[in-house]
Short mmCIF file of C-alpha atoms in Angstrom, two decimals:
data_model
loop_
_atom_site.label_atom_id
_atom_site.label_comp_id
_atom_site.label_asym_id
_atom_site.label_seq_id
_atom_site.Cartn_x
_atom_site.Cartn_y
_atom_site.Cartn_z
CA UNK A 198 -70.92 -67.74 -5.69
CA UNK A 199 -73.99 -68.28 -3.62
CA UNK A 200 -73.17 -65.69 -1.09
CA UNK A 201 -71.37 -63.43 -3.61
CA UNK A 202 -74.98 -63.17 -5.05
CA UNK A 203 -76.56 -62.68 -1.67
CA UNK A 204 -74.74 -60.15 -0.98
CA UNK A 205 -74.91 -58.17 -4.24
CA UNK A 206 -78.53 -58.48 -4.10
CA UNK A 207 -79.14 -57.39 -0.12
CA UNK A 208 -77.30 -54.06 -1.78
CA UNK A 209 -79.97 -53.98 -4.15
CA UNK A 210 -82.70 -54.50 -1.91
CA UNK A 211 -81.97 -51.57 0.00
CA UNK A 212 -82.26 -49.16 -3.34
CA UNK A 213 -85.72 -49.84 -3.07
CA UNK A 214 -86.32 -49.89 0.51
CA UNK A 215 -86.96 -53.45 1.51
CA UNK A 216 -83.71 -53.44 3.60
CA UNK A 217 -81.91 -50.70 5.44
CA UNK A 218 -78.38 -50.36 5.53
CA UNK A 219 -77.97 -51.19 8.74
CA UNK A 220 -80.11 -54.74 8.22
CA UNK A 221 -77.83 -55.17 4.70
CA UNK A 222 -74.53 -54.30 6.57
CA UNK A 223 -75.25 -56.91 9.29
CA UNK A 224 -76.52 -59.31 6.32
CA UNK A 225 -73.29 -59.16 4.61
CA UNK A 226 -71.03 -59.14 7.80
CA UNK A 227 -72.91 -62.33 8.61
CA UNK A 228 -72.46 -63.40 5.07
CA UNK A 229 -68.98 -62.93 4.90
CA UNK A 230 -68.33 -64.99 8.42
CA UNK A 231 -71.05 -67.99 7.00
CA UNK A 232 -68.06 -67.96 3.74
CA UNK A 233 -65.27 -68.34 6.34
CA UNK A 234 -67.12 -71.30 8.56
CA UNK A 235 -67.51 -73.17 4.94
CA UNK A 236 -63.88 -72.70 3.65
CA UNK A 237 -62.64 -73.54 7.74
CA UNK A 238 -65.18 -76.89 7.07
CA UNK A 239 -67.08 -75.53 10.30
CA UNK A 240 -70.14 -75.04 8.93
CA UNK A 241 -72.84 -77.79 9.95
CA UNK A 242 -74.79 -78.86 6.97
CA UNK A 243 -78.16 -80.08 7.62
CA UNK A 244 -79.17 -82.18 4.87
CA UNK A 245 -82.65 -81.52 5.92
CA UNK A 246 -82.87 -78.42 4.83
CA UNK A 247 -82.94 -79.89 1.20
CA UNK A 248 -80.00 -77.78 -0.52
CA UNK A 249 -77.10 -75.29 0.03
CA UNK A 250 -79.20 -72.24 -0.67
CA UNK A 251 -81.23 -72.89 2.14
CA UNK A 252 -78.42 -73.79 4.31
CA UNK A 253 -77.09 -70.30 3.87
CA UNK A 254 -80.03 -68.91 4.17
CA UNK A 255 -80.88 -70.61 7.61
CA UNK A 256 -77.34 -70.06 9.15
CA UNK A 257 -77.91 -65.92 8.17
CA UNK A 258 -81.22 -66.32 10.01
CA UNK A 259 -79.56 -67.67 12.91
CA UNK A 260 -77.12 -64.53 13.00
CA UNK A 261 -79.01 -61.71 12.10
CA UNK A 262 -82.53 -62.35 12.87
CA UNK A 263 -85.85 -62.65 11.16
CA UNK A 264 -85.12 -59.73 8.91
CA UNK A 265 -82.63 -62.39 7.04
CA UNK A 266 -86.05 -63.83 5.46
CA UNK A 267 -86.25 -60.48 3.53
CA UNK A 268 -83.05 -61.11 1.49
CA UNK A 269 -85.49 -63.73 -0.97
CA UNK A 270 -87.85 -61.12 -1.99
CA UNK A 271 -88.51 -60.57 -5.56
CA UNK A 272 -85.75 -63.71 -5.67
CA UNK A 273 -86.41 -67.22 -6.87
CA UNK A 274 -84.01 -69.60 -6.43
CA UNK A 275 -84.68 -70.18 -10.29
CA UNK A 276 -83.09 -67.32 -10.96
CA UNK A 277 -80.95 -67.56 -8.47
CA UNK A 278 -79.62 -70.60 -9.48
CA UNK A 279 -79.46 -69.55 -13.07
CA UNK A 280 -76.90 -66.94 -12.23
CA UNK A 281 -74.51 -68.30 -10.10
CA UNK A 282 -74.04 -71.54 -12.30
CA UNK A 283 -72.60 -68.89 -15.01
CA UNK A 284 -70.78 -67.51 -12.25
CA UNK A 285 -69.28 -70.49 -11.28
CA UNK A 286 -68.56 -71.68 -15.10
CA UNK A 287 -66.45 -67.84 -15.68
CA UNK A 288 -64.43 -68.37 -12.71
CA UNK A 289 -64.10 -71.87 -13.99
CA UNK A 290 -62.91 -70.47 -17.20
CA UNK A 291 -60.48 -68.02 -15.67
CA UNK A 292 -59.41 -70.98 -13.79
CA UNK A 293 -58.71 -73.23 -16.44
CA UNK A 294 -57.40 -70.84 -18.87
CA UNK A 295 -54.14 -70.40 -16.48
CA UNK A 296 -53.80 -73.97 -16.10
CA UNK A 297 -53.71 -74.40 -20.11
CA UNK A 298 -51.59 -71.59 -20.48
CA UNK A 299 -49.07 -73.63 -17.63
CA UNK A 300 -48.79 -76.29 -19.88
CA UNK A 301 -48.52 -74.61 -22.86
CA UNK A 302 -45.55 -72.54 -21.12
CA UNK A 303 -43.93 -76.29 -20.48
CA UNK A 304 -44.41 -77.23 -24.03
CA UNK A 305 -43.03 -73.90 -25.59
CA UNK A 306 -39.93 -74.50 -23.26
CA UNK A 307 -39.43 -78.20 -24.21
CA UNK A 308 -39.60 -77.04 -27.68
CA UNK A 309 -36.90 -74.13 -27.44
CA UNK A 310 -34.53 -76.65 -25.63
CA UNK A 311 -34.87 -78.92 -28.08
CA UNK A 312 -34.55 -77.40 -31.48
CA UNK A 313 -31.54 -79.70 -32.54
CA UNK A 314 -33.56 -82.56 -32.38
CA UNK A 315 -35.01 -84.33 -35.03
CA UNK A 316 -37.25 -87.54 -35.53
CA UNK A 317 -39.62 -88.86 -38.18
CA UNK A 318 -43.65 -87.30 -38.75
CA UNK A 319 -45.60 -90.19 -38.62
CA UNK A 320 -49.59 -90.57 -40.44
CA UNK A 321 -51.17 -93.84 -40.09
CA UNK A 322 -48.84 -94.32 -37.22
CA UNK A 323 -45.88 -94.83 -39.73
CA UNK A 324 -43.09 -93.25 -40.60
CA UNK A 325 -44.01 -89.97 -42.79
CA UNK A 326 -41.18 -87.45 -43.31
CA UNK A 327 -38.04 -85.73 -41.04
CA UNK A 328 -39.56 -82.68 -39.08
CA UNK A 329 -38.01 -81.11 -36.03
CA UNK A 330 -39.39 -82.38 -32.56
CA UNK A 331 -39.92 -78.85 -31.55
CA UNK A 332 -42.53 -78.83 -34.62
CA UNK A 333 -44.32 -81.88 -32.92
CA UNK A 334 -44.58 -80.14 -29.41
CA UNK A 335 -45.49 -77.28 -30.81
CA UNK A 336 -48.72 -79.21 -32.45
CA UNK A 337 -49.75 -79.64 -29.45
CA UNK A 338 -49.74 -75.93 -28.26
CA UNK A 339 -51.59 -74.89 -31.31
CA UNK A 340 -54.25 -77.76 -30.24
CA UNK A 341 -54.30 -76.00 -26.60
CA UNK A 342 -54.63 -72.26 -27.78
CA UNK A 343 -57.55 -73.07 -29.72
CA UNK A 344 -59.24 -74.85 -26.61
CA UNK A 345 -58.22 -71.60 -24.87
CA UNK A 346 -60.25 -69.47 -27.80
CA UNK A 347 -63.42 -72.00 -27.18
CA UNK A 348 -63.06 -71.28 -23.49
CA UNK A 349 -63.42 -67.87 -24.07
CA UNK A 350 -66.71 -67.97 -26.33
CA UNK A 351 -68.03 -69.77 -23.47
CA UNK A 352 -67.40 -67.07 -21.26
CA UNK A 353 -69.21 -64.50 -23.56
CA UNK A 354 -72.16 -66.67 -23.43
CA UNK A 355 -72.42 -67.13 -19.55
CA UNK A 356 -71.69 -63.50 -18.80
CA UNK A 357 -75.20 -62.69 -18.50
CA UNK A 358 -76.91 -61.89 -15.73
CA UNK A 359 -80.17 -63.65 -14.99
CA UNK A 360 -81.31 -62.59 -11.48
CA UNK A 361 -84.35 -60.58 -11.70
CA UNK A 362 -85.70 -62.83 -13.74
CA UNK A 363 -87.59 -64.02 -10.91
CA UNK A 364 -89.26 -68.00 -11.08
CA UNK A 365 -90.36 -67.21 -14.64
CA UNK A 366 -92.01 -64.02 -15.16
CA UNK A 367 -89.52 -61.52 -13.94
CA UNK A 368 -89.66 -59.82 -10.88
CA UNK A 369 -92.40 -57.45 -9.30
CA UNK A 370 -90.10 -55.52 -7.74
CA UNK A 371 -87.87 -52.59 -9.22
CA UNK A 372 -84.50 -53.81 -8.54
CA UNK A 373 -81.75 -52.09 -10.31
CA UNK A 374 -80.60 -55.13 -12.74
CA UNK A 375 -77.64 -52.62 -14.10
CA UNK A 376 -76.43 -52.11 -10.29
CA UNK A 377 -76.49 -56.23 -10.11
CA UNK A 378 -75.01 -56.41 -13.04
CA UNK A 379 -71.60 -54.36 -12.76
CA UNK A 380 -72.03 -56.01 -8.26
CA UNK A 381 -71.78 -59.65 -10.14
CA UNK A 382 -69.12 -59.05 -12.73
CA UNK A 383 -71.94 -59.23 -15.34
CA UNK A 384 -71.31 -57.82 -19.50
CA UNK A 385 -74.79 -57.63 -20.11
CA UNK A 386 -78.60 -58.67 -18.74
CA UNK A 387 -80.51 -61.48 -20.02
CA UNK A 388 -83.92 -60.17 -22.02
CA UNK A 389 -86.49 -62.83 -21.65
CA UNK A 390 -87.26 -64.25 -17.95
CA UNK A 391 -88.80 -67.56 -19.26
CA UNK A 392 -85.44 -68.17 -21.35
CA UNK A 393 -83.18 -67.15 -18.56
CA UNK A 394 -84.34 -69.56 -15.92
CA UNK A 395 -84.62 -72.45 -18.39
CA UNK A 396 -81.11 -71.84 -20.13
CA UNK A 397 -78.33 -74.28 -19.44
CA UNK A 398 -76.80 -74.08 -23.42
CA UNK A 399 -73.71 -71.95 -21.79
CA UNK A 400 -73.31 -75.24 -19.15
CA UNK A 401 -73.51 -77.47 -22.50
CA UNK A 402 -71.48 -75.28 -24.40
CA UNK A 403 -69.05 -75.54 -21.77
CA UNK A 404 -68.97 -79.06 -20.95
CA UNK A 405 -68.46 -79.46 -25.07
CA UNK A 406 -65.44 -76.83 -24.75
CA UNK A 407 -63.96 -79.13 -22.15
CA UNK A 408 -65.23 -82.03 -24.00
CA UNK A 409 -62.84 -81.07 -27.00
CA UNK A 410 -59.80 -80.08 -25.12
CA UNK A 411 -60.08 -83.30 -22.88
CA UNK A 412 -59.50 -85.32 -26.24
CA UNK A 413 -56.40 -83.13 -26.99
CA UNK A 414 -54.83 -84.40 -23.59
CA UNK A 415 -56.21 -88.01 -24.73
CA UNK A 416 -53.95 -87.56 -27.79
CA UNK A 417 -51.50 -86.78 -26.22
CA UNK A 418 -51.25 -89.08 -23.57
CA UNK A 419 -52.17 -91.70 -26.06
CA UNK A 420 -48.51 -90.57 -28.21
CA UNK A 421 -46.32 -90.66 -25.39
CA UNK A 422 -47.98 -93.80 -24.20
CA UNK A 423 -46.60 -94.58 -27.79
CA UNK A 424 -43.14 -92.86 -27.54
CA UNK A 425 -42.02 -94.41 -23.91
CA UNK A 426 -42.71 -97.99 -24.76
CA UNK A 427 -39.21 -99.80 -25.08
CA UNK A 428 -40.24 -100.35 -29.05
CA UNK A 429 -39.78 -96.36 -29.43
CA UNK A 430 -38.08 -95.43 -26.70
CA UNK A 431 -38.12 -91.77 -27.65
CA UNK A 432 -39.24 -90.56 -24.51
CA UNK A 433 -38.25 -91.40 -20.28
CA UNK A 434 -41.13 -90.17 -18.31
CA UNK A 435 -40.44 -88.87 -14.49
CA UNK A 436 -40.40 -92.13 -11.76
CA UNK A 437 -43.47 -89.96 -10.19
CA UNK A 438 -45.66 -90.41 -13.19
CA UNK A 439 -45.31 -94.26 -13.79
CA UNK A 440 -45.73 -97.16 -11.56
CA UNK A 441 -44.61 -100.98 -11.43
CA UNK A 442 -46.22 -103.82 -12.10
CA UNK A 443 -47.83 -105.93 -9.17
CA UNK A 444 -46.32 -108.79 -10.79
CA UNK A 445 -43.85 -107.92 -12.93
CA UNK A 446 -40.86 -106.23 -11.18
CA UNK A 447 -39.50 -104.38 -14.49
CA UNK A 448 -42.59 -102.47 -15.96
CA UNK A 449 -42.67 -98.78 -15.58
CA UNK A 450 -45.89 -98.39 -16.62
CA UNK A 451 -47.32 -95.06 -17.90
CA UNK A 452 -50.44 -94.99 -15.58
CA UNK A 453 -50.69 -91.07 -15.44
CA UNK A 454 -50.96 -90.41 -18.82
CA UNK A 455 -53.39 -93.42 -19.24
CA UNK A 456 -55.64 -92.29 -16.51
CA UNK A 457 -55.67 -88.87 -18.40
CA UNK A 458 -56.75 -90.70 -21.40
CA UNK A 459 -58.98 -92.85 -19.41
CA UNK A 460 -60.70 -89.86 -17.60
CA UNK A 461 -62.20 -88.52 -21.33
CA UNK A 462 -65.11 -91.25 -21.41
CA UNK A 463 -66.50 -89.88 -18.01
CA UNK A 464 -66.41 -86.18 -19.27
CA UNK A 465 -67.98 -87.03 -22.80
CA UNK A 466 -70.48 -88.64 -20.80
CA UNK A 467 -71.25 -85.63 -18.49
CA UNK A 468 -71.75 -83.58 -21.79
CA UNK A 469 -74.20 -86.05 -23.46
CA UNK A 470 -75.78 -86.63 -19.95
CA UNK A 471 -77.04 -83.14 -19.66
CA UNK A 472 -77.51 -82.76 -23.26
CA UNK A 473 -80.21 -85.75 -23.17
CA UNK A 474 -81.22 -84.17 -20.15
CA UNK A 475 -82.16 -81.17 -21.16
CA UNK A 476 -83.60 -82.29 -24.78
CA UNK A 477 -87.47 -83.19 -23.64
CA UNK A 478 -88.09 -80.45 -21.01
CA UNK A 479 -90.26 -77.69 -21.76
CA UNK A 480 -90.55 -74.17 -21.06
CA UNK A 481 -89.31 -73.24 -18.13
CA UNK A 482 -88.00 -74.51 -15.24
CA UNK A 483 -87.80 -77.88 -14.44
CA UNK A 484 -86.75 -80.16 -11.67
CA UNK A 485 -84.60 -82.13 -13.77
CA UNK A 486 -82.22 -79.23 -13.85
CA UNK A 487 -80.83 -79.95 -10.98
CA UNK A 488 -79.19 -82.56 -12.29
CA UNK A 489 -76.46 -80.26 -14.36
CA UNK A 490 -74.32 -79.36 -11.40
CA UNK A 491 -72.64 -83.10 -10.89
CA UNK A 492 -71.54 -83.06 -14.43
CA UNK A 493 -70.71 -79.80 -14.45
CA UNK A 494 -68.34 -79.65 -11.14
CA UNK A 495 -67.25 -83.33 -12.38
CA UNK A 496 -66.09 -82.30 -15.65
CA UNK A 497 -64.57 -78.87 -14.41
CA UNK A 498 -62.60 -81.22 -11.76
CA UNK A 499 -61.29 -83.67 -13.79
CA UNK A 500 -59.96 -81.55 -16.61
CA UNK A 501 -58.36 -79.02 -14.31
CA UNK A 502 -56.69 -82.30 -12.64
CA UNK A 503 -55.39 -83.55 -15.78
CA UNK A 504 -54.13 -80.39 -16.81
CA UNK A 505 -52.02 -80.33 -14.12
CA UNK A 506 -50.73 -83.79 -14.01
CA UNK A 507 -49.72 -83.50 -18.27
CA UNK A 508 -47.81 -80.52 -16.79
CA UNK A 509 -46.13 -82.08 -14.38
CA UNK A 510 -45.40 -84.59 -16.89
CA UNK A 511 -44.02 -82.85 -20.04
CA UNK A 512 -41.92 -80.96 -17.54
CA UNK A 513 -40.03 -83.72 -16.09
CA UNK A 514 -39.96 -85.82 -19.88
CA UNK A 515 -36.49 -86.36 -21.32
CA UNK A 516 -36.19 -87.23 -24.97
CA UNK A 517 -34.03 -89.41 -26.42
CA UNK A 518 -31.91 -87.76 -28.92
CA UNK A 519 -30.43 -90.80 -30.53
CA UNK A 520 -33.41 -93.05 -30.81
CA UNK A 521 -34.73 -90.17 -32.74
CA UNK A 522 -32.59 -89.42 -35.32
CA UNK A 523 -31.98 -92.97 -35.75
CA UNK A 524 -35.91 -93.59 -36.10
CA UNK A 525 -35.25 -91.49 -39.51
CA UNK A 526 -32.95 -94.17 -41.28
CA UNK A 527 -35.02 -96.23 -44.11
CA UNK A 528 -37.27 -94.57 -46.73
CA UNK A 529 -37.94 -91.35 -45.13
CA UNK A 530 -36.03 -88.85 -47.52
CA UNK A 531 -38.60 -90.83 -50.29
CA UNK A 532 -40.51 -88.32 -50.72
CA UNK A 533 -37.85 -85.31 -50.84
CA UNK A 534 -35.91 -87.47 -53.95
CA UNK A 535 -39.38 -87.38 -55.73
CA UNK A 536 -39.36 -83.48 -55.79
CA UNK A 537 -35.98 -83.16 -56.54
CA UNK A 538 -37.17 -85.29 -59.59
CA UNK A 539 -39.92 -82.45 -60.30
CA UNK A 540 -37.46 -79.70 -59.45
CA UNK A 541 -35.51 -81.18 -62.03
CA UNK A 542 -38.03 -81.78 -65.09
CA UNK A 543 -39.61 -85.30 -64.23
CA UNK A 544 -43.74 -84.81 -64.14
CA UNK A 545 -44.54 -84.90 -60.21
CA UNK A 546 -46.77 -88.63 -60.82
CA UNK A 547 -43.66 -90.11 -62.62
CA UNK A 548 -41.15 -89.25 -60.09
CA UNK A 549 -43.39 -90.30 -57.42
CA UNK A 550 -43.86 -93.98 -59.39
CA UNK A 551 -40.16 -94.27 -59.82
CA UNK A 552 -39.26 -93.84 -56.09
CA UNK A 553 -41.85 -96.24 -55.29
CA UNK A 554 -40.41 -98.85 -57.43
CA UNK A 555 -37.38 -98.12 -56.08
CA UNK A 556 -38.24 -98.28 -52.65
CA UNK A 557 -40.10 -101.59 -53.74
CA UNK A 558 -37.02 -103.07 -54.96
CA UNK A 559 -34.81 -101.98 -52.04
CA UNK A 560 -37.39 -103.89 -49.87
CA UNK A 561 -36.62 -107.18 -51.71
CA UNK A 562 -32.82 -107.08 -51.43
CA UNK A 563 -33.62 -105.69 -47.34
CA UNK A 564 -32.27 -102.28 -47.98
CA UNK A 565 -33.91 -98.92 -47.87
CA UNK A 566 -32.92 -95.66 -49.05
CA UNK A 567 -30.88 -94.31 -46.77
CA UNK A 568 -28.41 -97.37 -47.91
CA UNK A 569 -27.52 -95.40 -50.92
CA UNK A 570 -25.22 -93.46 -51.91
CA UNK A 571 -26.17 -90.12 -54.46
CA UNK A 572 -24.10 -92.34 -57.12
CA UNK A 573 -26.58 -95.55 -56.45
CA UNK A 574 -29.61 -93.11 -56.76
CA UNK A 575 -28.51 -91.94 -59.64
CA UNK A 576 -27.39 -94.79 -61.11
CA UNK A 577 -30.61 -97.10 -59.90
CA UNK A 578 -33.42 -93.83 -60.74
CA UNK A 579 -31.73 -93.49 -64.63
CA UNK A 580 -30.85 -89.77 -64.24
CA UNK A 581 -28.26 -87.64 -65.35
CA UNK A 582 -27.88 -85.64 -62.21
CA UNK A 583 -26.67 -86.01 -58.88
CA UNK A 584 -29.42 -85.88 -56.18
CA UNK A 585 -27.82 -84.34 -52.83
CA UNK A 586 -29.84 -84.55 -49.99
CA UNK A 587 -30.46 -85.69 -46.27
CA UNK A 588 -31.99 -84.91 -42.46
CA UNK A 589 -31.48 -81.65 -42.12
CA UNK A 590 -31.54 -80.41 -45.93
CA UNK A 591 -34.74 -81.66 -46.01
CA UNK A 592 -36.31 -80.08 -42.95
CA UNK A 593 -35.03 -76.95 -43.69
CA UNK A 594 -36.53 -77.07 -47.18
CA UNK A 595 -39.92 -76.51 -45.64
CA UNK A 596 -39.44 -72.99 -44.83
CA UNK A 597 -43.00 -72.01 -45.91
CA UNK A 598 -44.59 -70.28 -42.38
CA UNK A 599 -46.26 -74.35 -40.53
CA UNK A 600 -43.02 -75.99 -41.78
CA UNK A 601 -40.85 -77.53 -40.07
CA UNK A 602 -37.70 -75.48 -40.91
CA UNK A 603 -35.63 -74.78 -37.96
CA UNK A 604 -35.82 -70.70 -39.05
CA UNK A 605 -39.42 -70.95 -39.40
CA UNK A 606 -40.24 -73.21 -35.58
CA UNK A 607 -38.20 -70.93 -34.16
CA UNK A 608 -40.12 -67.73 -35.61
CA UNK A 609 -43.24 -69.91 -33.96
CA UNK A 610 -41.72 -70.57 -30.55
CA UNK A 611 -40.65 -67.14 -30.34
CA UNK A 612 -44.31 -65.78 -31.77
CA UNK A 613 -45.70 -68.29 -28.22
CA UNK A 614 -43.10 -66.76 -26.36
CA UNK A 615 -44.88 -63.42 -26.69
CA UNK A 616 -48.24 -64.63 -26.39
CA UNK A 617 -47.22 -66.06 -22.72
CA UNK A 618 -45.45 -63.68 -21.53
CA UNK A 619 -42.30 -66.00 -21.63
#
């Protein structure tokens, strides 16, 4: 980004005469062969030269000549700086955005393959009602397109160029801020110099963004954590994503997914760092600003890594059909035989009392509901009509668009479908 900028702005400078194209063609030309020596790790850093900026800078002197010293005129590194952090955070975004959209692709595909699969809803971590596990999976691509939609609002805010701002009062000279503007990839140019320099709420907003959609893959990884233990057993996760035991030859341990889950306490602490951070400075720019680019690569790091790896694992997942269904037996239907009651003229409150002394009663003999037949409902609820109902009756019931009818997930999967270009 660094020399991206360097190069836009040695353009610039010779619009008003400080360089001449020849001095801005060598300038980029030795630009451009500075990039390659850093991404060929040939590049030798000298720490004394206190940052990367001046680095650059040096190593362009060394090519070209004194005339490289004219490429910081009318250019702080305050404003330098400034502009290609929100370069770096949009072709973070960019970046990041694909890899969600990877996963999501995984998730929409698990779902279609597994449409014929059912297993209980759980809240308070017990069992709820039937739903379709394509409904579940596709939970978690509703949680991922609305980290995608936060992603973007961060771009809007950092796509605004800053340089010719200057250190705080803008610049003296008349550089063409539009020109830099559309040379950077910029939407629009930043109206106050003092703000522009000082402004790291588009890094904050960012690590918040990331913040957010970290805990998503710490849900996540916290329910198959749940799902692959041997008291579920819903879900076999890939030999490449779980290890052994050091002591214990049997364990396959779910270490991926808890190192995902582990990895969100570091990246809620970047955002809080430079939060606190920036909360006592004043007006404009100060040295403690510096300190927003470990957090910031950090964070960008470790979520794109754990992006990856939850890919990589809800690829290679297999499900367990029959621990699935089976998970359903008990009192789950409870609920669907106290509408049925309402459907059928019993106040919503009384039905719902009856089938909980019911289920109550059931509990003391060691039965549940799925024990009984439509004649022991009938007889044991005190109701003149027959009650027919089970798995799939009720999950198709829910046909309202978010239920978890099979019509109505696959009207969603298809709908994601689109929206990836599946």
């Amino acid at each position: 980004e660094d020399i991206e900028l360097s190069i836009a702005y040695s353009k610039a400078l010779v619009k008003i005469d400080i360089l001449t194209s020849k001095e801005q063609r060598s300038i980029e030309r030795a630009l451009k062969s500075i990039s390659n020596e850093i991404k060929n790790k040939k590049f030798n850093w000298k720490p004394e030269l206190e940052d990367i900026h001046m680095n650059i800078e040096s190593r362009l002197h060394d090519l070209v000549g004194s005339f490289a010293g004219k490429i910081h005129t009318g250019k702080s590194r305050n404003d330098q700086i400034a502009t290609i952090e929100r370069m770096y955070v949009k072709n973070s975004i960019h970046d990041l955005a694909n890899k969600i959209e990877i996963l999501q692709k995984e998730i929409v595909l698990k779902a279609d393959n597994h449409l014929d699969y059912v297993m209980p809803s759980y809240t308070h971590l017990q069992r709820a009602q039937p739903i379709l596990l394509s409904h579940q999976l596709m939970a978690y691509y509703e949680m991922l397109q609305r980290d995608k939609s936060r992603l973007n609002n961060c771009y809007e805010i950092a796509d605004e160029l800053i340089l010719g701002s200057g250190a705080v009062a803008g610049s003296f000279y008349k550089l063409d801020r539009n020109f830099l503007a559309k040379e950077l990839g910029f939407k629009k140019i930043n109206s106050n110099s003092i703000d522009g320099v000082s402004d790291r709420d588009f890094i904050i907003e960012f690590l918040s963004s990331i913040s957010i959609s970290m805990m998503h893959l710490s849900r996540i990884s916290e329910e198959l954590i749940i799902w692959c233990s041997e008291e579920f057993d819903f879900i076999k996760l890939s030999d490449d994503v779980v290890t052994t035991s050091s002591m214990m030859p049997q364990k396959r341990n779910p270490d991926f997914l808890e190192l995902i889950r582990g990895k969100f306490g570091g990246i809620l602490g970047n955002f809080i760092s430079l939060l606190v951070t920036m909360k006592s400075l004043p007006f404009s720019y100060n040295r403690d600003m510096q300190e927003d680019k470990k957090p910031l690569i950090n964070s960008v790091d470790e979520f794109s890594n754990s992006l990856i790896n939850m890919t990589q694992i809800i690829k290679k997942s297999k499900f367990n059909k029959n621990k699935l269904e089976n998970a359903t037996n008990g009192n789950i239907l409870a609920t669907d035989i106290a509408d049925l009651l309402a459907i059928n003229g019993v106040p919503f409150r009384e039905a719902h009392i009856k089938v909980s002394d019911l289920t109550n009663k059931l509990n003391k003999q060691d039965k549940v509901l799925s024990d009984l037949s439509p004649a022991d409902l009938k007889e044991m609820l005190k109701i003149d009509f027959n009650l027919k109902i089970n798995l799939f009756k009720s999950i198709n019931s829910r046909k309202l668009k978010g239920g978890t009818a099979t019509a109505q997930v696959r009207k969603e999967i298809i709908t994601a479908k689109k929206s990836l270009n599946l």
